[in-house]
Short mmCIF file of C-alpha atoms and ligand atoms in Angstrom, two decimals:
data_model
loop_
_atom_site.label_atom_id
_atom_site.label_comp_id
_atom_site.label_asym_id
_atom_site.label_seq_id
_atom_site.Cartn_x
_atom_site.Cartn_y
_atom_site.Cartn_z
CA UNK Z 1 13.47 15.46 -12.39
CA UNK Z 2 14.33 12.60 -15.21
CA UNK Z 3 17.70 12.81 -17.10
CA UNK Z 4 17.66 14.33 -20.22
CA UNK Z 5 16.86 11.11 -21.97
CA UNK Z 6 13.86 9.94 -19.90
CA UNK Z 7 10.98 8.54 -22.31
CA UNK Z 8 8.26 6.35 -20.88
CA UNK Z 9 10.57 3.44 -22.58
CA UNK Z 10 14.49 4.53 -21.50
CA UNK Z 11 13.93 2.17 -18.34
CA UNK Z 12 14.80 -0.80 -21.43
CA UNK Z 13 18.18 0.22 -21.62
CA UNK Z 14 18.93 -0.85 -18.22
CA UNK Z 15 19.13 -4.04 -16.03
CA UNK Z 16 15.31 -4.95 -14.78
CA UNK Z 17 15.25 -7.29 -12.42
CA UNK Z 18 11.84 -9.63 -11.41
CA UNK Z 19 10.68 -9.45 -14.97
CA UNK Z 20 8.63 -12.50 -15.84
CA UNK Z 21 10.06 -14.90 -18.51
CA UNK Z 22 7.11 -14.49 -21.02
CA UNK Z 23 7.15 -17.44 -23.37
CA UNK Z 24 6.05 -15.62 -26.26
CA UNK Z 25 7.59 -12.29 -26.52
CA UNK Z 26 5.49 -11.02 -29.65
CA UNK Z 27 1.90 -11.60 -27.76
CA UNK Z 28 3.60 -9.94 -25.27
CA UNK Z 29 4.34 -6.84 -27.72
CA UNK Z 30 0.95 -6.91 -29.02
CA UNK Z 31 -0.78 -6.78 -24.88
CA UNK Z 32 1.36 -3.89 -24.39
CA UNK Z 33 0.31 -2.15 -27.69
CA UNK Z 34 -2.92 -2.81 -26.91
CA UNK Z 35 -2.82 -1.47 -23.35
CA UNK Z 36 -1.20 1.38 -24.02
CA UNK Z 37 -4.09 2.65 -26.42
CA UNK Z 38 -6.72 2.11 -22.83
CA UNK Z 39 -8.08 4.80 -20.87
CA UNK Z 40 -6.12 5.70 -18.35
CA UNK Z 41 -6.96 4.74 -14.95
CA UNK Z 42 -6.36 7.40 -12.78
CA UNK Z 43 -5.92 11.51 -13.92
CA UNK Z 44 -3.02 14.04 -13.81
CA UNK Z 45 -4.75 16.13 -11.36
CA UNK Z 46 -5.58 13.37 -8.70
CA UNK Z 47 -1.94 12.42 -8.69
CA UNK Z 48 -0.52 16.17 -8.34
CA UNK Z 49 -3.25 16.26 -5.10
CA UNK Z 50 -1.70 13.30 -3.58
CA UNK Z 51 1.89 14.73 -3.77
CA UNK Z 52 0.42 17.89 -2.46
CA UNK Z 53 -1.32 15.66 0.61
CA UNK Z 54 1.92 14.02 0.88
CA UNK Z 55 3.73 16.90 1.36
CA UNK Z 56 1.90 17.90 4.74
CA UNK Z 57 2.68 14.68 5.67
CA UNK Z 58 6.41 15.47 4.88
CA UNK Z 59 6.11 18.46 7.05
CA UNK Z 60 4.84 17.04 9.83
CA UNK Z 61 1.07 17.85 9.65
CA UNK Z 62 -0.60 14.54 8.34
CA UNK Z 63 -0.33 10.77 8.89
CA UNK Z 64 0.16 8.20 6.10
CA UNK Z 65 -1.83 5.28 6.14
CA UNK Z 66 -1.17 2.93 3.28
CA UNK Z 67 -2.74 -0.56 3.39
CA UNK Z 68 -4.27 -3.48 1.44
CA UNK Z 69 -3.49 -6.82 0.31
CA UNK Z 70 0.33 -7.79 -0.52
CA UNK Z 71 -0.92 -9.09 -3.71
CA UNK Z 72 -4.55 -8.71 -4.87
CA UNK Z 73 -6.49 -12.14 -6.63
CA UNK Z 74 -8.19 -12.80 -9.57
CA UNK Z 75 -10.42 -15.12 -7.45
CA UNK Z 76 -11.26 -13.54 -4.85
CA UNK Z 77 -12.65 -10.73 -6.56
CA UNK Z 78 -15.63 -9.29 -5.28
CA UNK Z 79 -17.77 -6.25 -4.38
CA UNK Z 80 -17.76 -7.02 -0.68
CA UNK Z 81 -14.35 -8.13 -0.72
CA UNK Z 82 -13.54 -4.56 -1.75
CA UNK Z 83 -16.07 -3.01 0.37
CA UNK Z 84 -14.67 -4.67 3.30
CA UNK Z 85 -11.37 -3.73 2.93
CA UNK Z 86 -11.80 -0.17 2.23
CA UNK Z 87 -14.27 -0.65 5.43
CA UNK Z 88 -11.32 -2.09 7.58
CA UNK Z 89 -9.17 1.12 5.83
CA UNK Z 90 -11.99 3.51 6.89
CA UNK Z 91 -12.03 2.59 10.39
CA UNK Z 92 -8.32 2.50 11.38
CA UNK Z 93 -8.52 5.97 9.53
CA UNK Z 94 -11.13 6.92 11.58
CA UNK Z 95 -9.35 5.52 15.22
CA UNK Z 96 -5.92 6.80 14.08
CA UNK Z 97 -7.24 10.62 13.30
CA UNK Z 98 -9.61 10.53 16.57
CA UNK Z 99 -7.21 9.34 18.56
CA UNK Z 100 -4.07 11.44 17.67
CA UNK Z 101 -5.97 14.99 15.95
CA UNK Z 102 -3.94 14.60 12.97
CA UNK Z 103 -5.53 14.51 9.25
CA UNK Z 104 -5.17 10.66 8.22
CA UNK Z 105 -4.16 10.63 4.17
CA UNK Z 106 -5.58 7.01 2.99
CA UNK Z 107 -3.66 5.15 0.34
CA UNK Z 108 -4.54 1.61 -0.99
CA UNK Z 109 -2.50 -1.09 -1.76
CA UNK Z 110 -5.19 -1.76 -4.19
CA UNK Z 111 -6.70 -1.69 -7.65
CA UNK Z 112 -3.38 -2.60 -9.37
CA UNK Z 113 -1.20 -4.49 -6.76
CA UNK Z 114 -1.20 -7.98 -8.63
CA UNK Z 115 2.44 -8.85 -9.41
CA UNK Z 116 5.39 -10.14 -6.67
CA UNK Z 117 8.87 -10.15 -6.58
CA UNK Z 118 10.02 -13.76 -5.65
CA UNK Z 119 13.40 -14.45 -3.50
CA UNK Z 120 13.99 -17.41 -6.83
CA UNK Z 121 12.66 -17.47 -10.28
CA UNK Z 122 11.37 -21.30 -9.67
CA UNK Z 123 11.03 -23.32 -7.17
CA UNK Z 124 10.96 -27.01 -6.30
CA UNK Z 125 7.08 -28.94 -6.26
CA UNK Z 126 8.07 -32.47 -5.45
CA UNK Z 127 10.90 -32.91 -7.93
CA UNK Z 128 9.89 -31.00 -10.36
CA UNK Z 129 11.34 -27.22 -10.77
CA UNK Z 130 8.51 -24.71 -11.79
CA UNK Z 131 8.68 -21.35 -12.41
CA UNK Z 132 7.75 -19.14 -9.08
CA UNK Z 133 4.52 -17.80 -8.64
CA UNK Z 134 4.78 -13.79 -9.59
CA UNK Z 135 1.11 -12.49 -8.86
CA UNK Z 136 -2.08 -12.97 -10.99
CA UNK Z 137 -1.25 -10.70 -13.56
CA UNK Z 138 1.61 -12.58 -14.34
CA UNK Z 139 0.92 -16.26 -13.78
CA UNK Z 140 -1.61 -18.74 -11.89
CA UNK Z 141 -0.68 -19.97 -8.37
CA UNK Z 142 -1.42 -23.80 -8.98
CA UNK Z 143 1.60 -26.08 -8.68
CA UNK Z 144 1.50 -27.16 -12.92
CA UNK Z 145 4.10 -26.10 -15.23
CA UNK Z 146 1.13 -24.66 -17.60
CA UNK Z 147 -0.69 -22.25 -14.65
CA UNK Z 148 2.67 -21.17 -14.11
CA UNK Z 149 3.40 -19.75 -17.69
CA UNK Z 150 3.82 -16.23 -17.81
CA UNK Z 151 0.42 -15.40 -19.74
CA UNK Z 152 0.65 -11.48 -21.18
CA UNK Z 153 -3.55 -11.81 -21.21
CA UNK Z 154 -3.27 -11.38 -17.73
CA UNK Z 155 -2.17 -7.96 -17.82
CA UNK Z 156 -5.38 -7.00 -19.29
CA UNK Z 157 -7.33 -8.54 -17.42
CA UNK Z 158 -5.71 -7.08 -14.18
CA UNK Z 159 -5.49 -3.82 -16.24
CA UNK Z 160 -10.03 -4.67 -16.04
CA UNK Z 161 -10.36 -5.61 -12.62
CA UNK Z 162 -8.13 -2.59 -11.89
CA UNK Z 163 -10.85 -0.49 -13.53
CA UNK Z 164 -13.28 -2.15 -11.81
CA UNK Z 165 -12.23 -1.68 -7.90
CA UNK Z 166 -11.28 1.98 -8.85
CA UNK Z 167 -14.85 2.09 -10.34
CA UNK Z 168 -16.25 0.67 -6.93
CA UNK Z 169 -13.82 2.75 -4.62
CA UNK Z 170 -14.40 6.06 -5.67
CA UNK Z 171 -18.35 4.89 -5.81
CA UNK Z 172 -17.99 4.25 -2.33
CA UNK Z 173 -16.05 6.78 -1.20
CA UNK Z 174 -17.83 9.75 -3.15
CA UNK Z 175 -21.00 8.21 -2.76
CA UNK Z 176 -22.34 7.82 0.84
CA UNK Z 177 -21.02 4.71 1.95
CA UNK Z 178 -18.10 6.50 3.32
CA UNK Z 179 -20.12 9.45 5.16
CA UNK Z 180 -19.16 9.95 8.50
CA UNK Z 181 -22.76 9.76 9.46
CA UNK Z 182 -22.34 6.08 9.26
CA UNK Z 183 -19.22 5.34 10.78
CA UNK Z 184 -21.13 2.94 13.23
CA UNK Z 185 -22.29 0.86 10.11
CA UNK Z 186 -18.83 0.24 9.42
CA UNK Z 187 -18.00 -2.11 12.41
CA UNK Z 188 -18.73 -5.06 10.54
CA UNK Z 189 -20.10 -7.97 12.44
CA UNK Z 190 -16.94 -10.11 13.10
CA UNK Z 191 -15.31 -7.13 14.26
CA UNK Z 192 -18.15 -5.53 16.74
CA UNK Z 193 -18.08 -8.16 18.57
CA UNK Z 194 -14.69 -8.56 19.38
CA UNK Z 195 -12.91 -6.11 22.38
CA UNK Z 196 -10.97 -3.63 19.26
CA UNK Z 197 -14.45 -3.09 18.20
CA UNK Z 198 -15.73 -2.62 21.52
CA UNK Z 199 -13.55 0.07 21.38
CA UNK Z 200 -14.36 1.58 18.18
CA UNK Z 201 -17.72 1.63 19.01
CA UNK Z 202 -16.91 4.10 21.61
CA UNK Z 203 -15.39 6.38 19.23
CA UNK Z 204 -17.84 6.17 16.94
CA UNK Z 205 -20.73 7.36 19.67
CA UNK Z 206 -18.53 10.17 20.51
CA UNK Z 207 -18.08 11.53 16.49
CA UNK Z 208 -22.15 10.82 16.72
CA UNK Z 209 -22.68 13.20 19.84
CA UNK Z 210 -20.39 15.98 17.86
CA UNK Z 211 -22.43 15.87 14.88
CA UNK Z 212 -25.08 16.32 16.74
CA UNK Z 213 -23.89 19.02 19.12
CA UNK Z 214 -22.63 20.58 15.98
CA UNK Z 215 -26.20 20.06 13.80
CA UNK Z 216 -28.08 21.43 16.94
CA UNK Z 217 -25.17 24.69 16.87
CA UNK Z 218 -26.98 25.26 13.90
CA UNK Z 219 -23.87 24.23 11.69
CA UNK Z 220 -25.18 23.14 8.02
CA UNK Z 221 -23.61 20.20 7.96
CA UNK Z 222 -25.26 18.94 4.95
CA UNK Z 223 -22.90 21.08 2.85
CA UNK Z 224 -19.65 20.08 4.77
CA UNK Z 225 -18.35 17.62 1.85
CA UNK Z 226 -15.39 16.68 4.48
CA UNK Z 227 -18.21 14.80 6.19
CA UNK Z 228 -19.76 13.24 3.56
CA UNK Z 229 -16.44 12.05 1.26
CA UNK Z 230 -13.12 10.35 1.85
CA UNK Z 231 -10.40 11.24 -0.12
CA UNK Z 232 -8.87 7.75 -1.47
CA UNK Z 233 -5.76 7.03 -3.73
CA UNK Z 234 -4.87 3.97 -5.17
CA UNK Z 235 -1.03 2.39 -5.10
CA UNK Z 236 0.91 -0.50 -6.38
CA UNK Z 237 4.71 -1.66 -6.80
CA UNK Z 238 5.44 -0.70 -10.28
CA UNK Z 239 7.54 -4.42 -11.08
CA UNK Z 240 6.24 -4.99 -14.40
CA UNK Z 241 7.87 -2.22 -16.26
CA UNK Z 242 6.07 -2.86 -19.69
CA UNK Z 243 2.73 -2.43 -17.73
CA UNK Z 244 3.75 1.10 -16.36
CA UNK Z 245 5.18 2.20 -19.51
CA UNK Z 246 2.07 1.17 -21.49
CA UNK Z 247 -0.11 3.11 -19.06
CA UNK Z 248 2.50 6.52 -18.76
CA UNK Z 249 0.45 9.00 -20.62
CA UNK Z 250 1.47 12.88 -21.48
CA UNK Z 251 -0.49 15.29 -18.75
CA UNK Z 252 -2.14 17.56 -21.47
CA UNK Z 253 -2.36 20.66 -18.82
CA UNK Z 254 1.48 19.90 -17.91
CA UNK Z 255 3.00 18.07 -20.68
CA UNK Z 256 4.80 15.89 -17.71
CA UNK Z 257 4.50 12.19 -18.16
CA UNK Z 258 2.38 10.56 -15.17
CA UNK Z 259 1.76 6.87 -14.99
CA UNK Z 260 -1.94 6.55 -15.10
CA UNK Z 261 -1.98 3.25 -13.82
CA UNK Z 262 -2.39 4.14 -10.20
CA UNK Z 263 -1.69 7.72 -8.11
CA UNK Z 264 1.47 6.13 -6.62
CA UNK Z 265 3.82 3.81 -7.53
CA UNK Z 266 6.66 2.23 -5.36
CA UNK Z 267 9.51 0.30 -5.99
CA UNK Z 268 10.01 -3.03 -3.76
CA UNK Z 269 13.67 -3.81 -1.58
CA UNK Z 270 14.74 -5.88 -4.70
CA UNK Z 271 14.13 -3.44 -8.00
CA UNK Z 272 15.41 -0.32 -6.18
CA UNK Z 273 19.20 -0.38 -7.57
CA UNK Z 274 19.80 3.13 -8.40
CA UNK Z 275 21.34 2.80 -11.55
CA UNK Z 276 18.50 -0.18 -12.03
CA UNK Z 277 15.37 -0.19 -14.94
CA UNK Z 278 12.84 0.37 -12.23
CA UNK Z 279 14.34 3.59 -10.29
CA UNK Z 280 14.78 4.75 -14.32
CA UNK Z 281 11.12 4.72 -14.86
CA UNK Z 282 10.09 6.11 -11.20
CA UNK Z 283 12.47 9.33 -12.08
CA UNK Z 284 10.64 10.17 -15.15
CA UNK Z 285 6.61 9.89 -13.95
CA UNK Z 286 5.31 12.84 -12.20
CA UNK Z 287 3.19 10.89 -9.32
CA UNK Z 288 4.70 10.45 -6.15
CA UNK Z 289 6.87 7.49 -5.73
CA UNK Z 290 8.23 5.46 -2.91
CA UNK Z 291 11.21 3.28 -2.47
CA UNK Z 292 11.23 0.10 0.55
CA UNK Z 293 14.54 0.47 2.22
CA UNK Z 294 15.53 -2.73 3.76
CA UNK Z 295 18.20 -3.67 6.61
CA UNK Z 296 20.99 -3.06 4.39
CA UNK Z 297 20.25 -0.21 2.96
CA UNK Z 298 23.11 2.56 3.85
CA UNK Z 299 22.97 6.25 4.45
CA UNK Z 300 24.19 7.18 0.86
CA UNK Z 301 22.29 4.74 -0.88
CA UNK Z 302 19.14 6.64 0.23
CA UNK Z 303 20.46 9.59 -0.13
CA UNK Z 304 21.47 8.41 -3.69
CA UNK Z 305 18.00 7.33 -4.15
CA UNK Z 306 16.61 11.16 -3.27
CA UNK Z 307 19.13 13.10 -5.45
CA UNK Z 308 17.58 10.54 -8.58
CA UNK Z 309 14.11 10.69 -7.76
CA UNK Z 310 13.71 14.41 -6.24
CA UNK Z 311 16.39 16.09 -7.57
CA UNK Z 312 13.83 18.86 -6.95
CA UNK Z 313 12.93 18.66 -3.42
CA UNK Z 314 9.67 18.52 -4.09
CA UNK Z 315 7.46 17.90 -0.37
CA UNK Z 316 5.44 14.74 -1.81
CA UNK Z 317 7.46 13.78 -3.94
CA UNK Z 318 9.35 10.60 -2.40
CA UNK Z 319 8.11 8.42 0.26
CA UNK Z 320 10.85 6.22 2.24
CA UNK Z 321 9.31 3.26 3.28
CA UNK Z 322 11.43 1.21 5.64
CA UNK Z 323 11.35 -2.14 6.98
CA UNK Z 324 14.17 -3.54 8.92
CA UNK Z 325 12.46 -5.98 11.37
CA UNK Z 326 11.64 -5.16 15.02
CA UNK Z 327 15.14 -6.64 16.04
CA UNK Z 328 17.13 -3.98 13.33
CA UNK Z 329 15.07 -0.98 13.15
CA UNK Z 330 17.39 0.50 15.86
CA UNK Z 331 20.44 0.39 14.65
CA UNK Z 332 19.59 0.62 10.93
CA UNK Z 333 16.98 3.09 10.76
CA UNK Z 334 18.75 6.31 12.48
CA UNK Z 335 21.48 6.43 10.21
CA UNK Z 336 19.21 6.95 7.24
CA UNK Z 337 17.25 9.70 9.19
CA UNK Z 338 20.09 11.64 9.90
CA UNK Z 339 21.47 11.32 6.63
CA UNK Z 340 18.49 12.66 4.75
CA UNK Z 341 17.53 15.32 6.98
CA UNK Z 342 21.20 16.60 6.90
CA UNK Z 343 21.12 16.52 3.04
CA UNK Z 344 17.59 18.58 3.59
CA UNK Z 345 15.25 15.97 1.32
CA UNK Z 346 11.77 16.47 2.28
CA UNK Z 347 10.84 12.74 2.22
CA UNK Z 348 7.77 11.45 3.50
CA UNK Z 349 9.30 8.46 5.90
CA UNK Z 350 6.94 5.75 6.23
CA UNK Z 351 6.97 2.44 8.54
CA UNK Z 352 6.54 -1.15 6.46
CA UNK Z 353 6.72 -3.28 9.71
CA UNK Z 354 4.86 -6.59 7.96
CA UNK Z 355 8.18 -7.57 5.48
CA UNK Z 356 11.37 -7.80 7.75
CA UNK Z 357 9.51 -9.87 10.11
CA UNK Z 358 8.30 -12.43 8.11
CA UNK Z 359 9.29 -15.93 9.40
CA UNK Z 360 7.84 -19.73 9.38
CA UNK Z 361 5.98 -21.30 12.05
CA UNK Z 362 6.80 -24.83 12.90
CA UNK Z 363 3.22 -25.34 11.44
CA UNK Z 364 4.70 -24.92 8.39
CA UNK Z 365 2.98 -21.48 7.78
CA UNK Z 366 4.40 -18.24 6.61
CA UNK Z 367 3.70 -15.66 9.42
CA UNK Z 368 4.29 -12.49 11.22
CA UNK Z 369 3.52 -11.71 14.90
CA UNK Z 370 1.47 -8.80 15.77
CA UNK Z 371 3.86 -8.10 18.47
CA UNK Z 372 6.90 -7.84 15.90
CA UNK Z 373 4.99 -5.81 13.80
CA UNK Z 374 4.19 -3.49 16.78
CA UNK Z 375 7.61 -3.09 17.87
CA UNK Z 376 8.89 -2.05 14.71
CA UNK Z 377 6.39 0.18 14.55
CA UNK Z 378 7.57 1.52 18.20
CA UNK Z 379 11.14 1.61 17.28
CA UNK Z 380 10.26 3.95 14.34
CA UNK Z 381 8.62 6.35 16.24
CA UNK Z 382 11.24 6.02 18.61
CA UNK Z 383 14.30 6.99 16.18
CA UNK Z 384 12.52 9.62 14.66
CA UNK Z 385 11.48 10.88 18.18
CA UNK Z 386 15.32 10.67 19.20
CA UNK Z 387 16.28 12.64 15.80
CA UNK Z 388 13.87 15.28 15.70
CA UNK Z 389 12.36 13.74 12.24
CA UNK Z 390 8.18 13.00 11.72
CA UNK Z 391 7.10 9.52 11.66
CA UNK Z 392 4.98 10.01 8.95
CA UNK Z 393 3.00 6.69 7.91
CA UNK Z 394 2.98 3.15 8.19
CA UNK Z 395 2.47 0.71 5.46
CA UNK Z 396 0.13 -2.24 6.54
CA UNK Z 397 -0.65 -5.67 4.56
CA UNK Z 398 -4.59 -6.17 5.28
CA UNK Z 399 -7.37 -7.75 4.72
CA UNK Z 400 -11.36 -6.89 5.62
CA UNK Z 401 -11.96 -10.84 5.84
CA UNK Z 402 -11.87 -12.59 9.26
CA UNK Z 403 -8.26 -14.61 8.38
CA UNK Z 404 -5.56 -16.34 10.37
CA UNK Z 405 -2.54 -15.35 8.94
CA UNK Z 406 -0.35 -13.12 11.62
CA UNK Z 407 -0.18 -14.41 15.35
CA UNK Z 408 -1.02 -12.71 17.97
CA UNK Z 409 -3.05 -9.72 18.50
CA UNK Z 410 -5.96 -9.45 21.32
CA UNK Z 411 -7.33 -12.59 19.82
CA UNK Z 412 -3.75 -14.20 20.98
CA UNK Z 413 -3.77 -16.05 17.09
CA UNK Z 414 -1.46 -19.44 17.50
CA UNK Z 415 0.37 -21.57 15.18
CA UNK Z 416 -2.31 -24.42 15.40
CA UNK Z 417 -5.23 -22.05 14.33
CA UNK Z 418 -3.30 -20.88 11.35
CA UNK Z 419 -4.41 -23.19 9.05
CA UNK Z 420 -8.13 -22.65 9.94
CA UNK Z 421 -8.60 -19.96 7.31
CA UNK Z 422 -5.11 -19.19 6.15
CA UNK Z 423 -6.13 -17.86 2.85
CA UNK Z 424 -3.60 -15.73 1.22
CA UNK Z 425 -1.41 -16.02 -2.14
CA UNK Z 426 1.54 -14.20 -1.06
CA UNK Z 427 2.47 -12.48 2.64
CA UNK Z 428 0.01 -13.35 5.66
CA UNK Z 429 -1.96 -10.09 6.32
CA UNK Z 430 -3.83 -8.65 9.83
CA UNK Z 431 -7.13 -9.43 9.98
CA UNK Z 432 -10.09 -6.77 10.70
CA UNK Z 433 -9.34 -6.98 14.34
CA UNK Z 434 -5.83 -7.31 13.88
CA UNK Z 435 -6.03 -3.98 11.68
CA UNK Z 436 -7.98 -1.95 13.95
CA UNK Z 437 -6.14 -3.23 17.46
CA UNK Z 438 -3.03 -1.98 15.47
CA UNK Z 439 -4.66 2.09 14.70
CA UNK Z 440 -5.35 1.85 18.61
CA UNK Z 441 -1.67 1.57 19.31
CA UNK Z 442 -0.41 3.42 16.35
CA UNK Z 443 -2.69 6.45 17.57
CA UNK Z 444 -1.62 6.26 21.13
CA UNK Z 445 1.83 6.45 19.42
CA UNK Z 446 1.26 9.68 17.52
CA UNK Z 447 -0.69 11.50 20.45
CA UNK Z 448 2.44 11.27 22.21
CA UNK Z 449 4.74 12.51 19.19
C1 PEP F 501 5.61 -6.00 -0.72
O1 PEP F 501 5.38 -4.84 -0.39
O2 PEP F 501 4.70 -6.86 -0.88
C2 PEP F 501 7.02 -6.43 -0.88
C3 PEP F 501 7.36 -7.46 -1.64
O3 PEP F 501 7.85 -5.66 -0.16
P1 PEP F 501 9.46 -5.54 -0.19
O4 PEP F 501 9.82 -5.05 -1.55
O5 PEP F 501 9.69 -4.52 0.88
O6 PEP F 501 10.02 -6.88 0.15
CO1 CO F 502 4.03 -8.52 0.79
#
C-alpha cells in the first residue's frame, strides 16, 4: 500500500500544507514525544472492522452515514452535549435504515475532529492582522494575538477529551442507552415536538409493535446483541500531521502501522495534493481513509488519488467524499464516477453536501440552506443513478443542540433568526430537526435506488 519508504514520519519530507506556525518548535517536540508514548485511542481490530463495513458499503449493500460537528470545542464539552449528538446520529440512523431496508454504518465526526483548515493563515480584526483561528487543539478562537498562539498543550488536551467522548460513546453505545428498546426515548424534547419528530415517532411505534410481535413469536430477543448495541466509529481530518504520526502505532497481530487516533481519517479539499505530506501519511496507515473531492477536482486526479492510497483495491479501503455545491454536482461529479469505475477502484463514494454551499447571509452570518444541501444530495443520487454506480453515504455537519445556523428546513430558518442561537466556531451545522427532516428525504432517496 505505502512506498517502500513509508515510516509513520516520511510525510516530513514533503510539502504540508495548513500546519500551524507553532512559536516554540522544541515544546512542540517534547508534546509530540510525549503523545506518542499514550495509549492509543482506538485498536487495530476496530479499524480492520470498519474497512470490512465499508466495503459492503462499496458494494452496494450498506449506507454511510458520517456526521458530527465541523470542528469539536473545548467549551462546550459535555456529557449531554455528546449524548445528544450521538442521539441526533442514532435517530437519522434509525429513519434512514427503516425507511430504505439497508444496514446504516454510523461514523462520527467526533472524538478527535478539533483542528481546521483556514482559506488564509491570518486575518484582519479591526486593523490588526492575527493569525486565523485553526480549531481548539491548535489555538483559542478569541480575537487577541495571545489566544491565537499556536499552543502544542492543546494537543494533549484534545488528545484527553478525545479519550473522554470515546470513553462516553462506546459507554453509550455498548451499554443500553443505545438499545433499540428505547428508540422512543431518543426523540428528545425539542425535537418531539416539532412535525420531523412527529414523524419519527411513527417509526418508532412501528419498530415497538415488531419487537413485540417478534417477543410474543417466542424469539429470545434478549440475546439478539444487534438489538441491544450500535456499532460506532469515530473519524477526524488528519491536518495536524505530528498528531497522527505521534499516535501511528505498530498492529502487533499485523505488524501494519494503523493510526490509533481515530478508526478513520480523511484528508480535507486543501491537504489532498497527491504528491502532498498529508496523502503521504494516509498511504502508509492501515485504517480506512477518505479524500473530499471538490469542484475542481478532475477524473485523473482521483484516479491518481486511488492508485496512491489503494494500490490494492481493497473494498473499504478509500472513501470519496465529494462536495461540489448543488449548482456543480452535475457536471462535475459524473466524470469522476465514470472514471473510477472504469479503472475498477472499489471506492466507497460518499456525499459532503454542507461545504460547497457555504455562503453569507446579508445578516452577516455564515450559512447553508437546507434546500442546497438537499439538492446536492439529489444530484448525487442522481449521477450515480444515471451511471450505474452506489450512492453510498453522505457526510453531514450536526449538532444535537436546538441551533440556528443553516436556513431553511420545515422550520423555514431565516436570516433574521440566525443570530438567535448561532453558536458554532467553524461551519454552521443542521440542527436536531434539521438532521432528522434530512434522513426522511435521504431515505426516500435510497428506497428508490
Ligand atoms: C470539513 O470537513 O470541515 C472541511 C473543512 O471540509 P473540506 O476539506 O471539504 O473543505
Ligand atoms: Co466544516
Amino acid at each position: 500500500m505505502a512506498t517502500p519508504s513509508w515510516s509513520p514520519s516520511s510525510w516530513r519530507d514533503r510539502p504540508a500544507g495548513q500546519q500551524p506556525d507553532w512559536p516554540d518548535p522544541a515544546a512542540l517536540d517534547r508534546v509530540l514525544k510525549q503523545l506518542s508514548t499514550l495509549p492509543p485511542l482506538v485498536f487495530a481490530g476496530e479499524a480492520r472492522a470498519l474497512t470490512g463495513e465499508l466495503g459492503r458499503v462499496a458494494a452496494g449493500e450498506a449506507f454511510l452515514l458520517q456526521a458530527g460537528d465541523c470542528a469539536e470545542s473545548f467549551d462546550g464539552f459535555s456529557a449531554d452535549a455528546i449524548r445528544d449528538k450521538l442521539r441526533v446520529i442514532l435517530q437519522m440512523a434509525v429513519v434512514l435504515t427503516y425507511g430504505s431496508g439497508v444496514p446504516v454504518l454510523k461514523v462520527g465526526r467526533i472524538a478527535g475532529q478539533f483542528a481546521k483548515p483556514r482559506s488564509s493563515p491570518t486575518e484582519l480584526v479591526g486593523d490588526v492582522e492575527l493569525p486565523s483561528f485553526r480549531g481548539h487543539m491548535v489555538n483559542d478562537i478569541a480575537p487577541t494575538a495571545e489566544a491565537r498562539a499556536a499552543d502544542p498543550e492543546r494537543l494533549i488536551q484534545g488528545y484527553h477529551q478525545a479519550a473522554a467522548t470515546l470513553n462516553l460513546l462506546r459507554a453509550f453505545t455498548k451499554g443500553g442507552f443505545a438499545d433499540l428498546n428505547r428508540v422512543h426515548a431518543w426523540n428528545q424534547e425539542f425535537v418531539a415536538s416539532s412535525r420531523q419528530g412527529r414523524r419519527y415517532e411513527r417509526i418508532a411505534d412501528e419498530i415497538e409493535r415488531a419487537l413485540r410481535f417478534m417477543r410474543a413469536c417466542g424469539i429470545d430477543l434478549e440475546n439478539e446483541h444487534q438489538l441491544h448495541q450500535v456499532d460506532f466509529y469515530t473519524s477526524h481530518e488528519a491536518l495536524l500531521l505530528g498528531y497522527e504520526e505521534a499516535l501511528t502505532r505498530r498492529d502487533s497481530i499485523t505488524g501494519d502501522w494503523y493510526d490509533c487516533s481515530a478508526h478513520m481519517l480523511w484528508v480535507g479539499e486543501r491537504t489532498r495534493s497527491v504528491d502532498g505530506a498529508h496523502v503521504e501519511f494516509l498511504s502508509g496507515i492501515h485504517n480506512p481513509v477518505g479524500v473530499k473531492l471538490g469542484p475542481a477536482a478532475e477524473p485523473d486526479e482521483a484516479l491518481a488519488l486511488c492508485e496512491r492510497l489503494n494500490p490494492g483495491r481493497v473494498p473499504g479501503r478509500l472513501t470519496l467524499i465529494s462536495r461540489m455545491g448543488a449548482a456543480q454536482i452535475g457536471d462535475r461529479l459524473p466524470p469522476l464516477l465514470r472514471a473510477v469505475a472504469d479503472a475498477g477502484h472499489p471506492v466507497v463514494w460518499a456525499c459532503d453536501p454542507m461545504h460547497g454551499n457555504t455562503f453569507t447571509s446579508p445578516s452577516g452570518h455564515k450559512t447553508r440552506h437546507f434546500d442546497d444541501v438537499l439538492a446536492e444530495i439529489g444530484g448525487f443520487f442522481e449521477a450515480h443513478r444515471a451511471e450505474g454506480t452506489w450512492p453510498g453515504g453522505v457526510h453531514i455537519e450536526l449538532t444535537g443542540d436546538d441551533v440556528t445556523e443553516c436556513l431553511g428546513g420545515a422550520e423555514e430558518i431565516l436570516d433574521h433568526h440566525l443570530a438567535t442561537r448561532y453558536e458554532t466556531m467553524c461551519d454552521p451545522r443542521l440542527n436536531a430537526r434539521q438532521s432528522l427532516d434530512l434522513a426522511f428525504q435521504v431515505a426516500e432517496l435510497l428506497r428508490t435506488s
